[in-house]
Short mmCIF file of C-alpha atoms in Angstrom, two decimals:
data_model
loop_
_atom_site.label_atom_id
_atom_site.label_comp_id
_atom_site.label_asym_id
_atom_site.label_seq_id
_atom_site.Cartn_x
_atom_site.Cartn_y
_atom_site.Cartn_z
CA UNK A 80 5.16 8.66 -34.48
CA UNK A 81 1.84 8.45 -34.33
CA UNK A 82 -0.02 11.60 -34.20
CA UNK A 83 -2.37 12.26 -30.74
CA UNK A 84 -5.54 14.03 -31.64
CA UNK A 85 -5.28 17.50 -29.96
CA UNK A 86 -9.08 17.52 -28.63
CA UNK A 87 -8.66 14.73 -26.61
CA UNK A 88 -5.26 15.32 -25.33
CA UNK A 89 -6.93 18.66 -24.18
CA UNK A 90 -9.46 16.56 -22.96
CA UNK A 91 -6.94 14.04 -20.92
CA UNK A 92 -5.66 17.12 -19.20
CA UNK A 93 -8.61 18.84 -18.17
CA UNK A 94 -8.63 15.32 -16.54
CA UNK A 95 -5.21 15.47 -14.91
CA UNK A 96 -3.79 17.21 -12.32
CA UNK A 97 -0.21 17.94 -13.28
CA UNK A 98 2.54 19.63 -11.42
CA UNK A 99 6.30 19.00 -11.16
CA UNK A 100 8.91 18.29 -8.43
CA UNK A 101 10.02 21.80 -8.22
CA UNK A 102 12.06 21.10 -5.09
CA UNK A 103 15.80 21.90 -5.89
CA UNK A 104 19.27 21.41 -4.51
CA UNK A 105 20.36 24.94 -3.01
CA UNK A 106 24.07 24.42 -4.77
CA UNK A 107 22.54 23.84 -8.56
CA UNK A 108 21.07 26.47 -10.37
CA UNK A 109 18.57 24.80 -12.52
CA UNK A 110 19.57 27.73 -15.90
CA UNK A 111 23.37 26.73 -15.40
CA UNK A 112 23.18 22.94 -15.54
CA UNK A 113 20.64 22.95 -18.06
CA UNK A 114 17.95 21.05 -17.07
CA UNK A 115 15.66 19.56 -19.88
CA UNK A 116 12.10 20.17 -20.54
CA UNK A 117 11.60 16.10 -21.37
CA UNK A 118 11.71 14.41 -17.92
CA UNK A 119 13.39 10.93 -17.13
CA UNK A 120 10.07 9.92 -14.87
CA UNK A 121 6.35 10.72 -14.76
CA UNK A 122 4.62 9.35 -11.77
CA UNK A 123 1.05 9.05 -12.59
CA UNK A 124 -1.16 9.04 -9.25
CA UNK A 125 -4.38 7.37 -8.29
CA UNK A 126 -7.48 9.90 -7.28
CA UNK A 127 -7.74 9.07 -3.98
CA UNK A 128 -4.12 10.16 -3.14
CA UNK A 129 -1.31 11.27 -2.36
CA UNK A 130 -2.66 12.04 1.31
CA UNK A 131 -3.58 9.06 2.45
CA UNK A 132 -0.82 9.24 5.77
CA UNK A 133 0.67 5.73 4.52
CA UNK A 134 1.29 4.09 1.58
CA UNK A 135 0.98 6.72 -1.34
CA UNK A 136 2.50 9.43 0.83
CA UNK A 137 5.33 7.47 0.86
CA UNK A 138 5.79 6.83 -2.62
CA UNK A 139 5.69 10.78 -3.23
CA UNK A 140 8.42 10.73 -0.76
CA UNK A 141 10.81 8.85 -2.40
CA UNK A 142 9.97 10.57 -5.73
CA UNK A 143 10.26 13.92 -3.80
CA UNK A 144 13.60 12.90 -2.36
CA UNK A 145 14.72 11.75 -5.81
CA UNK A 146 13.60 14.82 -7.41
CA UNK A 147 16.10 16.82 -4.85
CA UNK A 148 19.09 14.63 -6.07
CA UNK A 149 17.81 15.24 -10.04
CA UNK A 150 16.59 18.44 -10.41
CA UNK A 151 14.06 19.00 -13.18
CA UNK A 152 13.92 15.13 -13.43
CA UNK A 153 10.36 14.00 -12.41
CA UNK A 154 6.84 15.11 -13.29
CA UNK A 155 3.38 13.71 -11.26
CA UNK A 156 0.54 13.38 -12.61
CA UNK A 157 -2.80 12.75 -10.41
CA UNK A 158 -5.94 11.66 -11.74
CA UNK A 159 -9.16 12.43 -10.96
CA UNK A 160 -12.10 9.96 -9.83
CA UNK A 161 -13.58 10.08 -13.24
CA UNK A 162 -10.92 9.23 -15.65
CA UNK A 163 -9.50 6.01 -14.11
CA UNK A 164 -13.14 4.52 -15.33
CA UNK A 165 -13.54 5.84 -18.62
CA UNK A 166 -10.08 6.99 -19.95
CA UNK A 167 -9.48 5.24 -23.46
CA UNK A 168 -6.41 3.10 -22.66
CA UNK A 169 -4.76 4.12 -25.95
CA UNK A 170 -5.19 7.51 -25.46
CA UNK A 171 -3.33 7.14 -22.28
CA UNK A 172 -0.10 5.99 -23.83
CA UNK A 173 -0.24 8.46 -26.69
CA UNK A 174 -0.30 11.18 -24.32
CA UNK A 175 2.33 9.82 -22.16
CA UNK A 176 3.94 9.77 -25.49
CA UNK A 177 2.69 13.34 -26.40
CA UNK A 178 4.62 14.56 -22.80
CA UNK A 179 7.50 13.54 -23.97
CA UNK A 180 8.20 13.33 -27.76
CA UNK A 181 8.32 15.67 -30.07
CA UNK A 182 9.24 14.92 -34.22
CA UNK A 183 12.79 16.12 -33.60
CA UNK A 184 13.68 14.74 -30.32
CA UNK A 185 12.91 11.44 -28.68
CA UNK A 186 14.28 10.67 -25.07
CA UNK A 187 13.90 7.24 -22.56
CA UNK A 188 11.59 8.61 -20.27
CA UNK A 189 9.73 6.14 -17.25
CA UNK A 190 6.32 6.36 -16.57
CA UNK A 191 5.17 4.85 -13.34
CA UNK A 192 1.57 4.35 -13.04
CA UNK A 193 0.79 3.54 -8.77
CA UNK A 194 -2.03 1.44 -7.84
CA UNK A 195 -3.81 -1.56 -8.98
CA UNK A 196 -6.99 0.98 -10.18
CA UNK A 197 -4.76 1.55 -14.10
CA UNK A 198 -3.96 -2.21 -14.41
CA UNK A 199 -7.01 -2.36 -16.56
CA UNK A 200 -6.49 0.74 -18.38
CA UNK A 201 -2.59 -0.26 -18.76
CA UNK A 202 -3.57 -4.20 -19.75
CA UNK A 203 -6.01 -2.85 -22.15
CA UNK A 204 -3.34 -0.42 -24.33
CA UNK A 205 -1.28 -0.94 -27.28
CA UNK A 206 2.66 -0.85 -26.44
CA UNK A 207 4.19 2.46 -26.77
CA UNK A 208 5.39 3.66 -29.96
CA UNK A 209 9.03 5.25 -29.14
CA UNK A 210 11.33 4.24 -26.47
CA UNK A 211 9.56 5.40 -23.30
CA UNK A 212 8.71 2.19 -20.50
CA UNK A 213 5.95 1.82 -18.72
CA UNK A 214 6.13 0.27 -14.92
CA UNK A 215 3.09 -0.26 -13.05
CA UNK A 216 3.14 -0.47 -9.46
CA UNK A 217 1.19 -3.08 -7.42
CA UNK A 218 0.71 -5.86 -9.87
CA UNK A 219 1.77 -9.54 -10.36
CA UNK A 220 2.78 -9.01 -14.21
CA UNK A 221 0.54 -12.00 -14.35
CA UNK A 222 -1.23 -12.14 -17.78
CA UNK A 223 0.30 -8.68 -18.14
CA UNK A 224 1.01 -7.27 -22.05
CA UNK A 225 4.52 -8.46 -22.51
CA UNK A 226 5.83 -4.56 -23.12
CA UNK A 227 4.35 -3.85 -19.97
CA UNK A 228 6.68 -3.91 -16.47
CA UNK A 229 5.10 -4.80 -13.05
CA UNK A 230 6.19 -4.76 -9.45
CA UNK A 231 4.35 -4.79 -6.01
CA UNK A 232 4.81 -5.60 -2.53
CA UNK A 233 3.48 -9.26 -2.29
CA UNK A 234 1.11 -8.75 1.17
CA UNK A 235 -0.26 -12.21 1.57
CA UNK A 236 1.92 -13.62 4.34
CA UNK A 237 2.13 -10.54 6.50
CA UNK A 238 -1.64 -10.96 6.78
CA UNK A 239 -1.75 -14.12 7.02
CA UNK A 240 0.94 -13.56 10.21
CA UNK A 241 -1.54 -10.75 11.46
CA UNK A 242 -4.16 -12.91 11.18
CA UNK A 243 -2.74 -15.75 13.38
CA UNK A 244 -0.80 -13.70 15.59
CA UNK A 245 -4.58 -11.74 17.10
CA UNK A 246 -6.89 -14.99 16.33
CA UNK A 247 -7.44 -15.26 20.50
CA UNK A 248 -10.05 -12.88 20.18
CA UNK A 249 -12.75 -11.60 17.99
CA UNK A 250 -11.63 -9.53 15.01
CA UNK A 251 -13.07 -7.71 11.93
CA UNK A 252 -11.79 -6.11 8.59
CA UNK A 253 -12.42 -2.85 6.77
CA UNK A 254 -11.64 -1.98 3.55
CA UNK A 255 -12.25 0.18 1.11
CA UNK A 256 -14.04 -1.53 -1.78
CA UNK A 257 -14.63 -4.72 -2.94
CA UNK A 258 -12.95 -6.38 -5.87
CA UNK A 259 -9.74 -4.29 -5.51
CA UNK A 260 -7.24 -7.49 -6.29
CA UNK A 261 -4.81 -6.23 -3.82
CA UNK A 262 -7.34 -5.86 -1.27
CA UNK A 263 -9.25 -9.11 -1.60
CA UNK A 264 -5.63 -10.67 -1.31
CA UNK A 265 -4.76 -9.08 1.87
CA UNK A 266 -8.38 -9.93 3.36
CA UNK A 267 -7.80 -13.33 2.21
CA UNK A 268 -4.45 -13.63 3.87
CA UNK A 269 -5.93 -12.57 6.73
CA UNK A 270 -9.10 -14.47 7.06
CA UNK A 271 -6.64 -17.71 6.58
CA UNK A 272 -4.28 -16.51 9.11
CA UNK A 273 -7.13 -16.23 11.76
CA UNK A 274 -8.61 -19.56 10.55
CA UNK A 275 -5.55 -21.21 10.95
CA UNK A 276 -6.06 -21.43 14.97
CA UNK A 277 -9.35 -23.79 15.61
CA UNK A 278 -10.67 -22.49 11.86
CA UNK A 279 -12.23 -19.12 13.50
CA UNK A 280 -13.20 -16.64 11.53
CA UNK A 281 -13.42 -12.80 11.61
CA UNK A 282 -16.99 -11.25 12.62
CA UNK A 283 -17.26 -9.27 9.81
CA UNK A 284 -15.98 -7.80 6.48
CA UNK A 285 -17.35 -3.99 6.12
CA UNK A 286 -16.80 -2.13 2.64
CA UNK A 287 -16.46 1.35 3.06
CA UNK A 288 -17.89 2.02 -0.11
CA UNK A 289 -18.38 0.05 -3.72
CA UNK A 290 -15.20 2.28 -5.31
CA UNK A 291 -12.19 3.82 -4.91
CA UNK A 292 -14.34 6.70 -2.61
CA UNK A 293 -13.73 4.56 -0.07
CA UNK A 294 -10.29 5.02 0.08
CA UNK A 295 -11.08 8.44 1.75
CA UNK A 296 -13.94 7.61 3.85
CA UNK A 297 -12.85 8.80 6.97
CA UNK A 298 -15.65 9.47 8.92
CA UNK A 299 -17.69 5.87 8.00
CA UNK A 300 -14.39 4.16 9.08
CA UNK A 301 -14.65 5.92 12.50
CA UNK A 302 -18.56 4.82 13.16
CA UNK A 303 -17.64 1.08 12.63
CA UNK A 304 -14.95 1.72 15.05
CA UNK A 305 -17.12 3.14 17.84
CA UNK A 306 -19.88 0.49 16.80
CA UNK A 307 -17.48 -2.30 17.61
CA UNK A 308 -17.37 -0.73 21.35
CA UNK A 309 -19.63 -2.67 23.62
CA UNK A 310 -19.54 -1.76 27.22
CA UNK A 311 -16.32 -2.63 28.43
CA UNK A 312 -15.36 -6.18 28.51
CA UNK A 313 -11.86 -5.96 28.77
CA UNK A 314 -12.05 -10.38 27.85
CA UNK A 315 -13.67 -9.97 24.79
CA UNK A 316 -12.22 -6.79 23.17
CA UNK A 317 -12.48 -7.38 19.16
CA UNK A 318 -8.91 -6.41 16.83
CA UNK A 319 -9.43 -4.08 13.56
CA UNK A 320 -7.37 -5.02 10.72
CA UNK A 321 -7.62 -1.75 8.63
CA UNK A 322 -6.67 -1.61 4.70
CA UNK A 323 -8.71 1.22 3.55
CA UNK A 324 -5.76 4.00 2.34
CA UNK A 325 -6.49 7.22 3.79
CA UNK A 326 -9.39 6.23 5.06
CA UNK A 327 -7.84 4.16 7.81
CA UNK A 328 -7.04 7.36 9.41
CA UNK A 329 -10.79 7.16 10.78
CA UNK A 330 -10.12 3.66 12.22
CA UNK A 331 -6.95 5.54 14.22
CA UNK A 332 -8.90 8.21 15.41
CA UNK A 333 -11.53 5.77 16.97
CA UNK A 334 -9.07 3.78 19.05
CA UNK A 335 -8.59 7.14 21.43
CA UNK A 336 -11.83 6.53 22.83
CA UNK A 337 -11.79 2.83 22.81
CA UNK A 338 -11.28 0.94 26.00
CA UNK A 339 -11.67 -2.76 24.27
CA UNK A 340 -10.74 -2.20 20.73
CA UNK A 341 -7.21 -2.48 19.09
CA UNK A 342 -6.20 -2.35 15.38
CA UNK A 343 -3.33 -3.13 13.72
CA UNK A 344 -0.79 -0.64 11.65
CA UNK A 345 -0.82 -0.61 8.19
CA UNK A 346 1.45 0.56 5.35
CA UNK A 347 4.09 1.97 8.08
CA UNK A 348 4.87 2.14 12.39
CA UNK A 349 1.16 3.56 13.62
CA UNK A 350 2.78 3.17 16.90
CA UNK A 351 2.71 6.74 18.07
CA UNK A 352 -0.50 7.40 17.05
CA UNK A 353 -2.18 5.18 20.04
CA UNK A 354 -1.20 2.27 22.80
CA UNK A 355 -4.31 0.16 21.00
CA UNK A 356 -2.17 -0.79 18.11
CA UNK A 357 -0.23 -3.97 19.21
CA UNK A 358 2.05 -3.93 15.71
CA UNK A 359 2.19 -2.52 12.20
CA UNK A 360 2.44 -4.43 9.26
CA UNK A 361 5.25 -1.55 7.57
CA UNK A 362 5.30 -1.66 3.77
CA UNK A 363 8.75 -0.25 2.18
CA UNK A 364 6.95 0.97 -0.86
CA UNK A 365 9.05 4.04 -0.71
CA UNK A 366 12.85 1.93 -0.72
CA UNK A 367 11.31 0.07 -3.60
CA UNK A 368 10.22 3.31 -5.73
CA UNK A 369 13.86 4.77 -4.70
CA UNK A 370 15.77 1.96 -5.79
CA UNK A 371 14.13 1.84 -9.28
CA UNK A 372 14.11 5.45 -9.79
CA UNK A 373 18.32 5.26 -9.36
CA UNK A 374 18.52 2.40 -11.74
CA UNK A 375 17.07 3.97 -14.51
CA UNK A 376 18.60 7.35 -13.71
CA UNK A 377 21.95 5.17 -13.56
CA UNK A 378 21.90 2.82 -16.37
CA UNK A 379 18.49 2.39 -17.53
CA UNK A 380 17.70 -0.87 -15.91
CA UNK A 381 14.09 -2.01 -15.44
CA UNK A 382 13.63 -5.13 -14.17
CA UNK A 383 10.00 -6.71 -16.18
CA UNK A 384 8.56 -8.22 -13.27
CA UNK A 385 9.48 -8.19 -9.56
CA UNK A 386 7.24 -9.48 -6.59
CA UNK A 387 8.95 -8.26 -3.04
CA UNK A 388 7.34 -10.47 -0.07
CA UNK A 389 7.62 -11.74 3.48
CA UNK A 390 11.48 -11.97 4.21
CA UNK A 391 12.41 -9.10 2.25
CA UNK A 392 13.53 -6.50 3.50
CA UNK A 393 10.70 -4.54 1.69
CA UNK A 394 8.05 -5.59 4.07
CA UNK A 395 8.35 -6.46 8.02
CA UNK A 396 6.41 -5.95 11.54
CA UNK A 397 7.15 -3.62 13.75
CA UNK A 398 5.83 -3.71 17.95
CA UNK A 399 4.66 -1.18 19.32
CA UNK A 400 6.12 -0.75 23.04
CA UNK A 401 4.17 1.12 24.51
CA UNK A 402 0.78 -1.32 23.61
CA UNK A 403 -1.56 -1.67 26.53
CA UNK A 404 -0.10 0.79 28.56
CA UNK A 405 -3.03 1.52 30.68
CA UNK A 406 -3.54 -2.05 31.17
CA UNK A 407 -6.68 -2.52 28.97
CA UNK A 408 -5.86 -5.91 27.80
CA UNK A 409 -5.16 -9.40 29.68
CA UNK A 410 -5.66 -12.84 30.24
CA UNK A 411 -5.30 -13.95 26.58
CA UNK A 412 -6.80 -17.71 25.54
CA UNK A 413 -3.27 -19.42 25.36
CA UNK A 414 -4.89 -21.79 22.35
CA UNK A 415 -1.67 -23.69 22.02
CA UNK A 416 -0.31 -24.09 25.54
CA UNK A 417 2.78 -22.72 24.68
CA UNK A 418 3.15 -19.55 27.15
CA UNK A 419 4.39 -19.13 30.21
CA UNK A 420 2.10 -19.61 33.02
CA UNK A 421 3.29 -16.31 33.94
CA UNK A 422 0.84 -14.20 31.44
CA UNK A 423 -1.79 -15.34 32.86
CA UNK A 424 -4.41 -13.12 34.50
CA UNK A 425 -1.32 -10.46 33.96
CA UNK A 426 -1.98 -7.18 32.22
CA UNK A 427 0.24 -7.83 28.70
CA UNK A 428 2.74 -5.87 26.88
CA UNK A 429 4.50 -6.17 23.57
CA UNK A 430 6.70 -9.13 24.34
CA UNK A 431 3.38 -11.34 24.28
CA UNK A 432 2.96 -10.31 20.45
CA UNK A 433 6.54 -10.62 19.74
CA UNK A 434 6.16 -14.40 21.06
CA UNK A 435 2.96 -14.56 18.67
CA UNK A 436 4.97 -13.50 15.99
CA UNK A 437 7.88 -16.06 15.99
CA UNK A 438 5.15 -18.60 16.55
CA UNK A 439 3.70 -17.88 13.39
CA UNK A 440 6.34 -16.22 10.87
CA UNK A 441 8.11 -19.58 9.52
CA UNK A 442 4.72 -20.39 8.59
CA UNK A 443 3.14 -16.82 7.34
CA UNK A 444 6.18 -17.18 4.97
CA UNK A 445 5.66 -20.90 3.96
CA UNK A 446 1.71 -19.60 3.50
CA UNK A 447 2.53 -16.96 1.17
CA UNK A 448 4.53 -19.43 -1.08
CA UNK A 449 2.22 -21.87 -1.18
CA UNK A 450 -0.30 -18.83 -2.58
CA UNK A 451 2.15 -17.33 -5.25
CA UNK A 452 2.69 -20.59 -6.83
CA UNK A 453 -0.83 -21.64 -6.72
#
C-alpha cells in the first residue's frame, strides 16, 4: 500500500470533524461481541450539515438507525467549509485508506461521500489502492471515474410537476448558490414546469449566497420572504419554491406572518409547520441510504450507478390538509377550463392541488425522461 504522508493526514484531520455512531443496542455488549476497530461504512458529510431539518438530517437518520442494528459499524466524518475547496483529491482517498488499512490487515469498508460539493474532489482522485468502495451520493455517474459508484434522487420531474401544478399565480425561487448541478436542475425543472402553462415564467431567481454558505442562510431567506409581502391581495399572492438546505428553514418561518404568500415543502411533509404550504415535494433519501447500507452489510452489493426518479417510490408529493385554512386563498385562474364551476369565487382546500397534480403527473414524468436521455 501506498504510504500517506503523516503531516498531511494530520493536516486532513485538523480539517475533519470525526465522531462515531456510538448509539448501541441495550442487549449487545459491544466487549462481548467483539466489535472491530475497522468500520464497514464511513459517511463523509458536507459543511453545511447535518442540521439542515430535511434532507441531510435524514440521511444521518438512516445511518443512525443502521448504526443501532450494527454496533461499532459506522463512522461520520463532517467537513468543514474550507476543505471541500482545497482538499487534494488524492489525499482524500489515501486517508480514507489510512482509516482503514493497516500493513497486516485489510477489510471492505464503504465510504459514502453526501452531496454534489465532493464530486469534483471524488472525479479528480486516483482509484483506491485496496479493496475499500467509494459511493457518492447525489450524482448521475455521468463522466464519472469508472471505480467510482454514484446514486441520487433524480428531482427534475417533481419540479417540473411543482412548477405546473402553482403556475396560476406569480411565483419565485430561492436557492442557495449558483452552479450547484443539483440545484440548477431542480430550478430548471421548475422554471419549465411553470412555463409549460401560457410559457410564464417565475418573477425571480434569488441566490442566497455565491457558495455553499448559503445553505445556512437563514435569516436572508426570511427577508425575501417578507419582501415578497405586498399589502394583501389575496388574487395575486406569489408561491416560494424553496431549495436552499437548512436555509429553507427561514423561508418557513416567514410564511407565519404571511397573509398572501405560500411555499412549497421540500426534502420531506412541511405540512405541520404552516397552512401556507399547499404540498411537499418528500425526498426518500433516507430509504435509499438504508437500503444500501443493508446490502453491503449483507452481501457486499453495490450497485455502480443508480438514478431513483418520479414514480419511484423514492420520491412523491404529499398535500397538506389543512392548506388555506383561514381562507387566505381563492378564485384561482382555471387556465385550462377543466374545473368545476364550483371553485370558483370559493375559498380552496387541498383537493384543488390534488386535481392539479393528476393534471400534470403523466406529464412531469414523461418531462423528466425526456431530460435524462437528453
Amino acid at each position: 500500500m501506498k504510504r500517506v504522508p503523516l503531516i498531511p493526514i494530520l493536516s486532513l484531520f485538523l480539517c475533519f470533524t470525526w465522531f462515531a455512531c456510538e448509539r448501541v443496542r441495550p442487549d449487545i455488549d459491544p466487549e462481548e461481541v467483539g466489535i472491530s476497530d475497522v468500520p464497514d461504512v464511513i459517511v463523509f458529510f458536507p459543511p453545511n450539515g447535518p442540521g439542515d431539518n430535511g434532507y441531510l438530517d435524514k440521511v444521518l437518520g438512516a445511518v443512525s438507525s443502521f448504526s443501532i442494528e450494527h454496533p461499532g459499524k459506522v463512522r461520520i466524518v463532517r467537513t468543514t467549509e474550507e476543505n471541500t475547496d482545497t482538499l487534494d483529491a488524492d489525499l482524500l482517498i489515501q486517508a480514507v485508506e489510512w482509516m482503514i488499512m493497516s500493513d497486516t490487515h485489510k477489510d471492505t469498508t464503504l465510504a459514502v461521500f453526501v452531496g454534489s460539493e465532493f464530486k469534483d474532489i471524488l472525479y479528480r482522485s486516483e482509484a483506491p489502492e485496496g479493496r475499500a468502495k467509494i459511493l457518492l451520493v447525489e450524482d448521475d455517474g455521468v463522466g464519472a471515474p469508472e471505480w467510482l459508484h454514484t446514486c441520487k434522487i433524480e428531482r427534475y420531474g417533481a419540479c417540473w410537476l411543482s412548477g405546473a401544478m402553482v403556475a396560476q399565480q406569480r411565483a419565485v425561487i430561492i436557492a442557495a448558490m449558483p452552479d450547484d448541478p443539483v440545484l440548477e436542475r431542480s430550478i430548471e425543472g421548475f422554471k419549465k414546469g411553470y412555463g409549460s402553462i401560457k410559457g410564464r415564467e417565475v418573477d425571480s431567481v434569488y441566490y442566497l449566497a455565491n457558495d455553499y454558505k448559503g445553505f445556512t442562510m437563514q435569516k436572508k431567506a426570511r427577508t425575501i420572504v417578507d419582501s415578497l409581502q405586498i399589502g394583501n391581495d389575496m388574487w395575486n399572492y406569489c408561491t416560494v419554491f424553496p431549495l436552499a438546505g437548512a436555509a429553507n428553514i427561514g423561508v418557513y418561518n416567514g410564511l407565519h406572518e404571511a397573509t398572501c404568500v405560500q411555499a412549497v415543502g421540500m426534502d420531506k411533509d412541511y405540512s405541520p409547520v404552516s397552512d401556507n404550504i399547499p404540498f411537499s415535494i418528500n425526498i426518500g433519501i433516507d430509504s435509499l441510504i438504508i437500503d444500501y447500507l443493508n446490502k453491503w452489510h449483507d452481501a457486499r452489493i453495490l450497485p455502480k450507478r443508480r438514478v431513483e426518479g418520479l414514480g419511484s417510490k423514492y420520491i412523491d408529493v404529499i398535500f397538506n390538509e389543512q392548506w388555506n385554512s383561514l381562507n387566505l386563498f381563492y378564485d384561482w385562474e382555471d387556465e385550462n377550463h377543466e374545473f368545476d364551476l364550483g371553485f370558483i369565487d370559493n375559498e380552496l382546500k387541498s383537493e384543488f392541488w390534488k386535481m392539479r397534480y393528476a393534471m400534470f403527473i403523466d406529464k412531469a414524468m414523461e418531462e423528466e425522461k425526456a431530460y435524462a436521455e437528453y
